[in-house]
Amino acid sequence: MASRARVRAPELVGAGGWLNTGGKELTLADFRGKITVLDFWTFCCINCLHVLDELRELEERHRDTVVIVGVHSPKFVHEADHQAVVDAVARYEVHHPVLDDPELATWKQYAVRAWPTLVVIDPEGYVVAQHAGEGHAHAIARLVAELEAEHAAKGTLRRGDGPYVAPEPSTDDLKFPGKALRLPNGHFLVADSGHHSLVELAEDGETVVRRIGDGQRGLVDGTSPRFSEPQGLALLPAGGDYDVIVADTVNHALRGVRLADGSVTTLAGTGRQWWQGSATEGPAREVDLSSPWDVAWFDGRVWIAMAGVHQLWAYDPATDTVGVAAGTTNEGLVDGPAAEAWFAQPSGLAVSADGGTLWVADSETSALRFVSRETDGTTTVRTAVGTGLFDFGHRDGAAEQALLQHPLGVTVLPDGSVAVSDTYNHALRRFDPASGEVTTLATDLREPSGAVLVDDDIVVVESARHRLTRLRLPEEAVRVESVAHRTRRAATEVAPGALRLDVVFEAPSGQKLDERYGPSTRLLVSATPPELLLSGAGADSDLSRELVLSDAVAEGVLHVSAMAASCDDDPEIEYPACHVHQQDWGVPVKLVADGVRRLPLVLAGME
């Protein structure tokens, strides 16, 4: 067995305390004898949610030797609220201990730079591996097997149950509902995400008429269907085989529902998550999707807020095909032609009354965006509210200076303005395209994630209160105190001029970089503001690059996206298993004369 670097693991400290432990406060000593995997996550981050799903099999298979510990490290102000973390742990069915670290104390001790990051600690309390981003579950599984054998032989492995204590189960009819839809009969269809099902409610928004789905996580069609955390819903044009289309988020699929008998059919997606290099168009049930969060009928197709890859896709029922409609997979806020635009976890869609505009809640940039068809037939993406990945808050007024905080839903109002479910501000906001003004319609909601118009009222999905809330559309805006925030992470002090960027990647044990079809690595670099980078921006296959930083910019953010593909390194295997590892970093930097001239970022391995 190859020798490993041994670094003593720092203590686990978090001002919010521990969840899923039955009230017990834990220390590293409580994990001695176990293989511990620290998962640094934040609940806004779609990549973090993907990793939670990746780890489920490892967690179950090695339950007597491995303890996964979530270290919740917030990006948004709302995510530092302890009750919000409690809700998120329940919402995403996190079945391991979670340390609430609102001040990023443990994040700093482990020198973490990105969400998500996984750190493996051996049974003797030493850090033996670090992985950033998605796609590392297989590598960690291999490492766990090696550590189990090594420490069983040494007598330092302790088998048995871990410290996880399950919380009390929910008894509400709804559990973290995502989106809602008003049906032609006046009832509501609700994506009951936490119960992995759809619920039809009567006109009062409370009485359960029927449930579609048995409440168990799964991908099953027919009259006894299963879903996995469904979110978006949209009515399909009359005359088709199905009445409603569902964004079945964690199944990475679109499902069709026939209301007459509640039968469900998978219309698009394979059940597998899309990765770089996968097909971006083709027969709908042969193309992988990635966390579709919302759907809307626009421009003759079903448009999809594909949160997992920061794009908009479209499904065409007439041809039974699916493909990319806008976005590049790069995360950020860039307007322009649809094929060149950047999004960041688009999570809500709504179509204008005239059918000419698709409004988009772009959650990670805290932005309201829109897609429109130009007179020359091209499709363009523009931003109405929002400035980028790191600016957010609750501020009304002119759209160019107004602020939202991680919105998940949009609803077109009768006057052509747009109601925004401003999720992390617990508010319903309004953008008026005619005046260019942003106002607040309602506050004191709890993580609103969508809304539906009913005559002169608006019915809001209060996700964290597990209910629909009916409000009268106000004639006047609610006055709120303006608050502005930026994501607060310690900036790396770098020197102006030449900066060496090294993305560290070590292929998992028994694997090598896959070069059969060309370069197996990809590195994309950009900056906010763009003037920060004098040279070194753009894409290439080398994981190391010389950047040149301007001395005219005092501070900014380097955006780094890396991907590496590795395959089994055994010539006897005819069809080797291959895996993709990928991560996006947003690294705040401050330019000082004596700053560092090398920036290492660990994708997999040890620096």
Coordinates of C-alpha atoms in Angstrom, one line a residue:
M1 CA 0.0 0.0 0.0
A2 CA 1.4 3.4 -0.9
S3 CA 2.4 5.6 2.0
R4 CA 0.3 8.7 2.6
A5 CA 1.0 12.1 4.0
R6 CA -0.1 12.3 7.6
V7 CA -1.4 15.6 8.9
R8 CA -3.1 15.8 12.3
A9 CA -6.8 16.8 11.8
P10 CA -7.8 20.0 13.5
E11 CA -10.6 20.0 16.1
L12 CA -14.2 20.4 14.9
V13 CA -15.6 23.7 16.2
G14 CA -18.9 25.4 15.3
A15 CA -20.8 28.1 17.1
G16 CA -24.1 26.6 16.0
G17 CA -23.4 23.2 17.7
W18 CA -24.3 19.7 16.5
L19 CA -27.4 18.3 14.8
N20 CA -28.5 14.7 14.4
T21 CA -26.7 13.6 17.6
G22 CA -29.6 13.6 20.1
G23 CA -28.2 16.8 21.6
K24 CA -24.7 15.5 22.3
E25 CA -21.8 17.8 21.5
L26 CA -19.0 15.8 19.7
T27 CA -15.3 16.2 19.3
L28 CA -12.7 14.5 17.1
A29 CA -12.0 12.1 20.0
D30 CA -15.6 10.7 19.5
F31 CA -14.6 9.6 16.0
R32 CA -11.3 7.9 16.9
G33 CA -11.2 4.3 15.5
K34 CA -13.6 5.3 12.7
I35 CA -12.9 6.5 9.2
T36 CA -14.3 10.0 9.2
V37 CA -15.3 11.9 6.0
L38 CA -15.9 15.6 6.6
D39 CA -18.3 17.1 4.1
F40 CA -18.0 20.9 3.9
W41 CA -21.3 22.0 2.4
T42 CA -23.9 24.8 2.3
F43 CA -27.5 24.1 1.5
C44 CA -27.8 26.7 -1.3
C45 CA -25.1 24.9 -3.4
I46 CA -26.4 22.4 -6.0
N47 CA -23.0 20.7 -6.1
C48 CA -23.2 20.1 -2.4
L49 CA -26.6 18.5 -2.8
H50 CA -25.2 16.3 -5.6
V51 CA -22.5 15.2 -3.2
L52 CA -25.0 14.4 -0.4
D53 CA -26.6 11.9 -2.9
E54 CA -23.2 10.6 -4.0
L55 CA -22.3 9.7 -0.4
R56 CA -25.6 7.9 0.5
E57 CA -24.4 4.5 -0.8
L58 CA -21.0 4.8 0.9
E59 CA -22.7 5.8 4.1
E60 CA -25.0 2.8 4.0
R61 CA -22.4 0.2 2.8
H62 CA -19.8 1.1 5.4
R63 CA -22.0 2.2 8.3
D64 CA -20.0 0.3 10.9
T65 CA -16.6 1.7 10.0
V66 CA -17.3 5.1 8.4
V67 CA -18.8 8.3 9.9
I68 CA -19.7 11.1 7.6
V69 CA -19.8 14.5 9.3
G70 CA -21.4 17.4 7.6
V71 CA -19.7 20.7 8.3
H72 CA -22.3 23.4 7.3
S73 CA -20.3 26.4 6.1
P74 CA -22.7 29.2 4.9
K75 CA -22.4 31.4 1.8
F76 CA -25.5 33.5 2.3
V77 CA -26.5 35.3 5.5
H78 CA -29.7 33.2 5.7
E79 CA -27.6 30.0 5.8
A80 CA -26.0 31.2 9.0
D81 CA -29.3 31.1 10.8
H82 CA -29.4 27.9 12.9
Q83 CA -33.0 27.1 12.3
A84 CA -32.4 27.3 8.5
V85 CA -29.7 24.7 8.9
V86 CA -32.0 22.5 11.0
D87 CA -34.6 22.8 8.2
A88 CA -32.0 22.0 5.5
V89 CA -30.8 18.9 7.3
A90 CA -34.4 17.6 7.4
R91 CA -35.2 18.8 3.9
Y92 CA -32.4 16.9 2.3
E93 CA -32.6 13.8 4.5
V94 CA -29.1 14.1 5.9
H95 CA -28.6 10.9 7.9
H96 CA -25.3 11.8 9.7
P97 CA -24.1 14.2 12.3
V98 CA -23.9 17.9 11.1
L99 CA -21.8 20.6 12.7
D100 CA -23.3 24.1 12.3
D101 CA -20.3 26.4 11.7
P102 CA -21.8 29.8 10.9
E103 CA -18.5 31.7 11.4
L104 CA -16.5 29.3 9.2
A105 CA -14.1 28.4 12.0
T106 CA -13.6 24.8 11.0
W107 CA -13.6 25.8 7.3
K108 CA -10.6 28.0 8.0
Q109 CA -8.8 25.4 10.2
Y110 CA -9.0 22.9 7.3
A111 CA -8.0 25.6 4.7
V112 CA -11.1 24.9 2.6
R113 CA -11.6 27.0 -0.5
A114 CA -14.8 25.7 -2.1
W115 CA -18.2 24.1 -1.6
P116 CA -18.3 21.2 -1.6
T117 CA -15.0 19.8 -0.1
L118 CA -14.5 16.3 1.3
V119 CA -11.7 15.6 3.8
V120 CA -10.9 12.0 4.8
I121 CA -9.5 11.4 8.4
D122 CA -8.1 8.0 9.3
P123 CA -9.0 6.1 12.5
E124 CA -5.9 7.6 14.2
G125 CA -7.0 11.2 13.6
Y126 CA -4.9 12.1 10.6
V127 CA -6.0 13.8 7.4
V128 CA -5.2 11.5 4.5
A129 CA -7.1 13.0 1.5
Q130 CA -8.9 16.0 0.3
H131 CA -11.3 16.3 -2.6
A132 CA -13.1 19.4 -4.0
G133 CA -16.3 19.2 -6.0
E134 CA -18.3 16.3 -7.4
G135 CA -17.5 12.8 -8.7
H136 CA -15.2 11.6 -5.9
A137 CA -17.4 8.9 -4.2
H138 CA -15.7 6.1 -6.1
A139 CA -12.2 7.4 -5.1
I140 CA -13.3 7.7 -1.4
A141 CA -14.8 4.2 -1.5
R142 CA -11.4 2.8 -2.7
L143 CA -9.6 4.7 0.0
V144 CA -12.1 3.5 2.7
A145 CA -11.4 -0.1 1.7
E146 CA -7.7 0.4 2.0
L147 CA -8.0 2.2 5.3
E148 CA -10.3 -0.6 6.7
A149 CA -7.7 -3.3 5.8
E150 CA -4.8 -1.2 7.1
H151 CA -6.3 -0.3 10.4
A152 CA -8.0 -3.7 11.0
A153 CA -4.5 -5.2 10.7
K154 CA -3.1 -2.6 13.1
G155 CA -6.0 -3.0 15.6
T156 CA -6.9 0.7 15.3
L157 CA -10.3 0.2 13.5
R158 CA -13.4 0.3 15.7
R159 CA -16.5 -1.2 14.3
G160 CA -20.1 -0.5 15.4
D161 CA -22.7 2.2 15.2
G162 CA -21.8 5.8 14.8
P163 CA -23.1 8.8 16.7
Y164 CA -26.1 9.6 14.3
V165 CA -29.5 10.0 16.1
A166 CA -32.5 10.3 13.8
P167 CA -34.8 13.3 14.4
E168 CA -38.5 13.0 15.0
P169 CA -40.4 12.3 11.8
S170 CA -42.7 14.9 10.2
T171 CA -46.4 14.6 10.5
D172 CA -47.5 17.5 8.2
D173 CA -49.4 16.8 5.0
L174 CA -46.7 18.7 3.2
K175 CA -43.0 18.5 3.8
F176 CA -40.8 21.2 2.3
P177 CA -43.1 21.7 -0.8
G178 CA -41.2 23.1 -3.8
K179 CA -43.6 24.5 -6.5
A180 CA -47.3 24.6 -7.0
L181 CA -49.7 24.8 -10.0
R182 CA -53.3 25.8 -10.3
L183 CA -55.3 23.1 -12.1
P184 CA -58.2 23.8 -14.5
N185 CA -60.6 22.6 -11.9
G186 CA -59.4 25.2 -9.4
H187 CA -57.4 22.8 -7.3
F188 CA -53.7 23.0 -6.6
L189 CA -51.1 20.5 -7.6
V190 CA -48.1 20.7 -5.2
A191 CA -44.6 19.2 -5.6
D192 CA -44.3 17.8 -2.1
S193 CA -40.5 17.5 -2.3
G194 CA -39.9 16.2 1.2
H195 CA -42.4 13.4 0.7
H196 CA -41.1 12.5 -2.8
S197 CA -44.6 12.9 -4.2
L198 CA -47.2 15.2 -5.7
V199 CA -50.3 16.3 -3.7
E200 CA -53.5 17.6 -5.1
L201 CA -55.2 20.1 -2.7
A202 CA -58.7 21.5 -2.9
E203 CA -59.4 25.1 -3.6
D204 CA -58.8 26.1 0.0
G205 CA -55.1 25.1 -0.4
E206 CA -55.3 22.8 2.6
T207 CA -57.6 19.8 2.1
V208 CA -55.8 16.8 0.5
V209 CA -57.7 15.4 -2.4
R210 CA -55.2 12.8 -3.4
R211 CA -51.5 12.0 -3.4
I212 CA -49.6 10.9 -6.5
G213 CA -46.6 8.8 -5.4
D214 CA -46.2 6.5 -2.4
G215 CA -43.8 8.8 -0.5
Q216 CA -40.7 6.7 -1.1
R217 CA -37.7 8.0 -3.0
G218 CA -37.4 6.3 -6.4
L219 CA -37.9 6.4 -10.2
V220 CA -41.0 4.3 -10.9
D221 CA -43.6 5.0 -13.6
G222 CA -47.3 3.9 -13.7
T223 CA -50.2 4.3 -11.4
S224 CA -48.0 3.6 -8.3
P225 CA -45.2 6.1 -9.1
R226 CA -42.2 7.2 -7.2
F227 CA -40.3 10.5 -7.4
S228 CA -37.2 11.9 -5.7
E229 CA -37.5 15.5 -4.4
P230 CA -39.7 16.8 -7.3
Q231 CA -39.8 20.6 -7.7
G232 CA -41.2 22.4 -10.8
L233 CA -44.6 21.8 -12.4
A234 CA -46.1 23.1 -15.7
L235 CA -49.3 22.5 -17.5
L236 CA -48.9 21.1 -21.0
P237 CA -51.0 22.2 -24.0
A238 CA -54.3 20.4 -24.2
G239 CA -54.6 17.4 -26.5
G240 CA -51.5 15.5 -25.5
D241 CA -51.0 12.3 -23.6
Y242 CA -50.1 14.1 -20.4
D243 CA -51.5 17.1 -18.6
V244 CA -48.6 18.1 -16.3
I245 CA -44.9 17.9 -16.7
V246 CA -42.7 17.6 -13.5
A247 CA -39.1 18.5 -12.9
D248 CA -38.1 15.4 -10.9
T249 CA -35.0 17.0 -9.5
V250 CA -33.0 14.3 -7.8
N251 CA -34.0 11.7 -10.4
H252 CA -32.5 14.0 -13.0
A253 CA -35.7 13.5 -15.1
L254 CA -38.8 15.0 -16.5
R255 CA -42.0 13.1 -15.7
G256 CA -45.4 13.4 -17.4
V257 CA -48.6 13.1 -15.3
R258 CA -52.1 12.2 -16.6
L259 CA -54.5 13.8 -14.2
A260 CA -57.4 11.5 -15.0
D261 CA -55.8 8.4 -13.4
G262 CA -52.6 9.8 -11.8
S263 CA -50.4 7.7 -14.0
V264 CA -46.8 8.9 -14.5
T265 CA -44.4 8.3 -17.4
T266 CA -40.7 9.4 -17.7
L267 CA -40.5 11.7 -20.6
A268 CA -36.8 12.8 -20.5
G269 CA -33.7 11.8 -18.7
T270 CA -32.1 8.5 -17.9
G271 CA -32.0 8.8 -14.1
R272 CA -28.3 9.5 -14.3
Q273 CA -26.7 12.9 -13.7
W274 CA -25.2 14.8 -16.7
W275 CA -21.4 15.2 -16.6
Q276 CA -19.0 17.2 -18.8
G277 CA -18.6 15.2 -22.1
S278 CA -22.1 13.8 -22.0
A279 CA -24.6 14.4 -24.9
T280 CA -26.2 17.8 -24.9
E281 CA -29.1 16.9 -27.2
G282 CA -30.8 13.9 -28.6
P283 CA -33.7 11.5 -28.0
A284 CA -35.2 12.7 -24.7
R285 CA -34.9 9.4 -22.8
E286 CA -31.3 8.8 -23.9
V287 CA -29.8 12.1 -22.7
D288 CA -28.7 12.6 -19.1
L289 CA -30.1 15.7 -17.2
S290 CA -28.8 17.4 -14.1
S291 CA -31.1 18.5 -11.3
P292 CA -33.9 20.1 -13.3
W293 CA -35.5 22.6 -10.8
D294 CA -38.4 24.1 -12.8
V295 CA -40.3 23.8 -16.1
A296 CA -42.4 26.2 -18.2
W297 CA -44.1 26.0 -21.6
F298 CA -42.3 28.7 -23.7
D299 CA -41.8 29.2 -27.4
G300 CA -43.4 25.9 -28.3
R301 CA -41.3 23.7 -26.0
V302 CA -40.9 22.8 -22.3
W303 CA -38.0 24.9 -21.0
I304 CA -36.1 23.5 -18.1
A305 CA -34.2 25.4 -15.4
M306 CA -31.3 22.9 -15.3
A307 CA -29.8 24.0 -12.0
G308 CA -27.2 21.3 -11.9
V309 CA -25.3 22.6 -14.9
H310 CA -26.2 26.3 -14.8
Q311 CA -28.1 26.2 -18.1
L312 CA -31.6 26.3 -19.6
W313 CA -32.6 23.2 -21.6
A314 CA -35.7 22.5 -23.7
Y315 CA -37.8 19.4 -24.2
D316 CA -39.9 19.2 -27.4
P317 CA -42.8 16.8 -27.1
A318 CA -43.4 16.8 -30.8
T319 CA -40.0 15.3 -31.7
D320 CA -39.4 13.7 -28.3
T321 CA -36.0 15.4 -28.0
V322 CA -34.2 17.4 -25.4
G323 CA -31.2 19.7 -25.6
V324 CA -29.4 22.9 -24.4
A325 CA -31.3 26.1 -25.1
A326 CA -29.1 28.7 -23.2
G327 CA -26.0 28.7 -21.1
T328 CA -22.5 27.3 -21.3
T329 CA -22.2 25.4 -18.0
N330 CA -20.0 28.1 -16.7
E331 CA -21.4 29.5 -13.4
G332 CA -21.9 33.3 -13.2
L333 CA -23.8 36.2 -14.6
V334 CA -23.1 37.0 -18.2
D335 CA -25.7 38.3 -20.6
G336 CA -25.8 38.1 -24.4
P337 CA -26.8 35.5 -27.0
A338 CA -28.3 32.4 -25.5
A339 CA -25.4 30.1 -26.4
E340 CA -22.9 32.5 -24.7
A341 CA -24.8 33.4 -21.5
W342 CA -23.8 32.3 -18.1
F343 CA -26.3 31.3 -15.4
A344 CA -25.9 30.1 -11.8
Q345 CA -28.4 27.5 -10.6
P346 CA -31.5 28.8 -12.4
S347 CA -34.4 27.6 -10.2
G348 CA -37.6 29.3 -11.2
L349 CA -39.3 30.0 -14.6
A350 CA -42.4 32.0 -15.6
V351 CA -43.7 33.1 -19.0
S352 CA -45.1 36.6 -19.7
A353 CA -48.8 36.9 -20.7
D354 CA -47.9 37.6 -24.3
G355 CA -45.7 34.5 -24.4
G356 CA -42.7 36.5 -25.6
T357 CA -40.5 36.5 -22.4
L358 CA -39.3 33.8 -20.1
W359 CA -38.4 35.1 -16.7
V360 CA -35.7 33.2 -14.7
A361 CA -34.9 33.2 -11.0
D362 CA -31.1 32.7 -11.1
S363 CA -30.6 31.7 -7.5
E364 CA -26.8 31.7 -6.9
T365 CA -26.4 35.2 -8.5
S366 CA -29.4 36.4 -6.5
A367 CA -30.7 37.7 -9.9
L368 CA -33.8 38.0 -12.0
R369 CA -33.0 37.3 -15.6
F370 CA -35.1 37.0 -18.8
V371 CA -34.9 35.3 -22.1
S372 CA -36.5 36.8 -25.2
R373 CA -36.7 36.2 -28.9
E374 CA -35.3 39.0 -31.0
T375 CA -36.7 40.3 -34.3
D376 CA -34.0 38.5 -36.2
G377 CA -35.0 35.2 -34.7
T378 CA -32.1 35.0 -32.2
T379 CA -32.6 34.3 -28.5
T380 CA -31.0 36.7 -26.0
V381 CA -30.5 36.6 -22.2
R382 CA -30.6 39.8 -20.1
T383 CA -30.5 40.7 -16.4
A384 CA -33.2 42.8 -14.8
V385 CA -32.0 42.6 -11.2
G386 CA -28.7 41.3 -9.8
T387 CA -24.9 41.9 -10.2
G388 CA -23.1 38.6 -9.6
L389 CA -22.3 35.6 -7.4
F390 CA -21.2 37.4 -4.3
D391 CA -23.6 40.4 -3.9
F392 CA -27.0 39.9 -2.3
G393 CA -29.3 41.5 0.3
H394 CA -32.7 43.1 0.6
R395 CA -32.8 46.5 -1.0
D396 CA -35.6 48.0 -3.0
G397 CA -35.5 50.8 -5.5
A398 CA -34.0 51.1 -9.0
A399 CA -33.3 47.7 -10.4
E400 CA -29.7 48.4 -11.1
Q401 CA -29.0 48.8 -7.4
A402 CA -31.7 46.5 -5.9
L403 CA -30.7 43.3 -4.2
L404 CA -32.3 39.9 -3.7
Q405 CA -31.0 36.8 -1.8
H406 CA -31.1 33.5 -3.5
P407 CA -34.6 33.6 -5.1
L408 CA -36.1 30.3 -6.2
G409 CA -39.4 31.3 -7.9
V410 CA -41.0 33.8 -10.3
T411 CA -44.7 34.6 -11.1
V412 CA -46.0 36.9 -13.7
L413 CA -48.6 39.3 -12.3
P414 CA -51.7 40.7 -14.2
D415 CA -50.1 44.1 -14.9
G416 CA -47.0 42.5 -16.5
S417 CA -44.8 42.9 -13.5
V418 CA -43.0 39.9 -11.9
A419 CA -43.4 38.6 -8.4
V420 CA -40.1 37.1 -7.1
S421 CA -40.1 34.5 -4.4
D422 CA -37.1 36.0 -2.6
T423 CA -36.4 32.8 -0.7
Y424 CA -33.5 33.6 1.7
N425 CA -35.1 37.1 2.5
H426 CA -38.3 35.3 3.4
A427 CA -40.1 37.8 1.2
L428 CA -42.2 38.3 -1.9
R429 CA -40.6 41.0 -4.1
R430 CA -41.9 42.7 -7.3
F431 CA -40.1 43.9 -10.4
D432 CA -41.9 46.3 -12.7
P433 CA -40.4 46.3 -16.2
A434 CA -42.2 49.6 -17.0
S435 CA -40.6 51.6 -14.2
G436 CA -37.5 49.5 -13.6
E437 CA -38.3 49.5 -9.9
V438 CA -38.1 46.7 -7.3
T439 CA -40.5 46.7 -4.3
T440 CA -41.4 44.4 -1.5
L441 CA -45.0 42.9 -1.5
A442 CA -44.8 40.8 1.6
T443 CA -42.4 39.7 4.4
D444 CA -42.4 37.2 7.2
L445 CA -42.7 34.3 4.9
R446 CA -40.5 31.2 5.5
E447 CA -38.3 30.3 2.5
P448 CA -40.9 31.0 -0.2
S449 CA -40.1 28.9 -3.3
G450 CA -42.9 29.7 -5.7
A451 CA -46.3 31.4 -6.0
V452 CA -49.6 31.0 -7.9
L453 CA -52.1 33.7 -8.9
V454 CA -55.7 33.1 -7.9
D455 CA -57.9 36.1 -9.0
D456 CA -56.7 39.1 -6.9
D457 CA -54.7 36.9 -4.5
I458 CA -51.4 35.2 -4.7
V459 CA -50.8 31.8 -3.1
V460 CA -47.2 31.5 -1.9
V461 CA -45.4 28.1 -1.3
E462 CA -43.9 28.6 2.1
S463 CA -41.5 25.8 1.9
A464 CA -40.0 25.9 5.4
R465 CA -43.5 26.2 6.9
H466 CA -44.8 23.2 4.9
R467 CA -47.8 25.0 3.6
L468 CA -49.5 27.2 1.0
T469 CA -50.2 30.8 2.2
R470 CA -52.8 32.9 0.5
L471 CA -52.2 36.7 0.4
R472 CA -54.1 39.6 -1.1
L473 CA -51.9 41.4 -3.6
P474 CA -51.2 44.7 -1.9
E475 CA -51.9 48.0 -3.6
E476 CA -48.8 49.5 -1.9
A477 CA -45.4 48.1 -1.3
V478 CA -44.2 47.1 2.2
R479 CA -41.4 49.3 3.5
V480 CA -38.3 47.4 4.6
E481 CA -34.9 48.6 5.8
S482 CA -32.3 48.2 3.0
V483 CA -29.6 45.6 3.7
A484 CA -26.7 44.8 1.4
H485 CA -24.2 41.9 1.8
R486 CA -21.3 40.3 0.2
T487 CA -20.1 36.7 0.7
R488 CA -17.5 36.9 3.4
R489 CA -14.6 34.6 3.1
A490 CA -11.0 35.4 3.9
A491 CA -9.3 36.8 0.8
T492 CA -6.0 35.2 -0.4
E493 CA -3.3 37.9 -0.5
V494 CA -1.6 37.6 -3.9
A495 CA 1.1 39.7 -5.5
P496 CA 0.3 41.7 -8.7
G497 CA 2.0 40.4 -11.8
A498 CA 2.7 36.7 -12.4
L499 CA 0.7 34.2 -10.4
R500 CA 1.1 30.4 -10.8
L501 CA -2.2 28.6 -10.6
D502 CA -1.9 24.8 -9.9
V503 CA -4.9 22.6 -9.7
V504 CA -3.8 19.5 -7.8
F505 CA -5.2 16.2 -9.0
E506 CA -4.1 12.7 -8.1
A507 CA -6.0 9.9 -9.8
P508 CA -7.6 7.5 -7.4
S509 CA -5.8 4.3 -6.5
G510 CA -5.9 1.9 -9.4
Q511 CA -6.8 4.6 -11.9
K512 CA -5.1 6.9 -14.4
L513 CA -5.9 9.9 -16.5
D514 CA -8.0 8.9 -19.5
E515 CA -6.3 10.1 -22.6
R516 CA -7.9 7.7 -25.1
Y517 CA -10.0 10.4 -26.8
G518 CA -7.9 13.4 -26.3
P519 CA -7.1 15.5 -23.2
S520 CA -8.7 14.2 -20.0
T521 CA -8.4 17.5 -18.1
R522 CA -9.9 21.0 -18.6
L523 CA -9.2 24.3 -16.8
L524 CA -11.3 27.4 -17.3
V525 CA -10.3 30.7 -15.6
S526 CA -12.0 34.1 -15.5
A527 CA -12.2 37.0 -13.0
T528 CA -14.5 39.5 -11.4
P529 CA -13.8 42.3 -12.4
P530 CA -12.5 41.1 -15.7
E531 CA -9.8 43.8 -15.6
L532 CA -8.1 41.8 -12.7
L533 CA -6.7 39.3 -15.2
L534 CA -4.2 40.8 -17.7
S535 CA -3.6 37.3 -19.2
G536 CA -4.4 33.7 -18.4
A537 CA -8.2 33.8 -18.9
G538 CA -10.0 31.2 -20.9
A539 CA -10.0 27.5 -21.3
D540 CA -7.2 24.9 -21.9
S541 CA -6.4 21.3 -21.0
D542 CA -3.4 21.9 -18.7
L543 CA -4.3 22.0 -14.9
S544 CA -1.5 24.5 -14.3
R545 CA -1.4 28.0 -15.8
E546 CA 0.6 31.3 -15.5
L547 CA -1.8 34.2 -14.8
V548 CA -0.9 37.9 -14.8
L549 CA -2.8 40.1 -12.4
S550 CA -3.2 43.8 -12.8
D551 CA -1.8 46.1 -10.2
A552 CA -4.6 48.6 -10.9
V553 CA -7.2 46.4 -9.2
A554 CA -7.1 46.2 -5.4
E555 CA -9.3 43.1 -5.0
G556 CA -11.5 40.7 -6.9
V557 CA -12.5 37.1 -7.4
L558 CA -10.7 34.5 -9.5
H559 CA -13.2 32.0 -11.0
V560 CA -11.6 28.6 -11.6
S561 CA -13.4 25.6 -13.1
A562 CA -11.5 22.3 -13.4
M563 CA -12.4 18.8 -14.7
A564 CA -10.4 15.6 -14.8
A565 CA -11.4 12.1 -16.1
S566 CA -9.8 9.0 -14.8
C567 CA -10.2 5.3 -15.7
D568 CA -9.2 1.9 -14.4
D569 CA -5.5 1.3 -14.9
D570 CA -5.6 -2.4 -15.8
P571 CA -4.9 -3.5 -19.3
E572 CA -6.8 -6.8 -18.7
I573 CA -10.1 -4.8 -18.3
E574 CA -11.7 -4.6 -21.7
Y575 CA -14.2 -1.9 -20.6
P576 CA -12.6 0.1 -17.9
A577 CA -14.8 2.1 -15.5
C578 CA -14.2 5.9 -15.9
H579 CA -15.1 8.7 -13.6
V580 CA -15.3 12.5 -13.9
H581 CA -14.1 14.8 -11.2
Q582 CA -15.1 18.5 -11.4
Q583 CA -15.2 21.6 -9.3
D584 CA -15.7 25.4 -9.5
W585 CA -13.9 27.7 -7.2
G586 CA -14.6 31.4 -6.6
V587 CA -11.4 32.6 -4.8
P588 CA -11.5 36.1 -3.3
V589 CA -8.1 37.7 -3.7
K590 CA -6.5 40.9 -2.4
L591 CA -3.5 42.3 -4.2
V592 CA -0.6 43.3 -2.0
A593 CA 3.1 43.7 -2.9
D594 CA 4.3 40.8 -0.6
G595 CA 1.4 38.5 -1.5
V596 CA 1.9 34.9 -2.7
R597 CA 2.9 34.1 -6.3
R598 CA 1.4 30.6 -6.4
L599 CA -2.2 29.6 -5.9
P600 CA -2.8 25.8 -5.3
L601 CA -6.3 24.4 -5.5
V602 CA -6.9 20.8 -4.6
L603 CA -9.3 18.9 -6.8
A604 CA -8.2 15.5 -5.4
G605 CA -5.2 14.5 -3.4
M606 CA -3.0 16.4 -0.9
E607 CA -1.1 19.6 -1.5

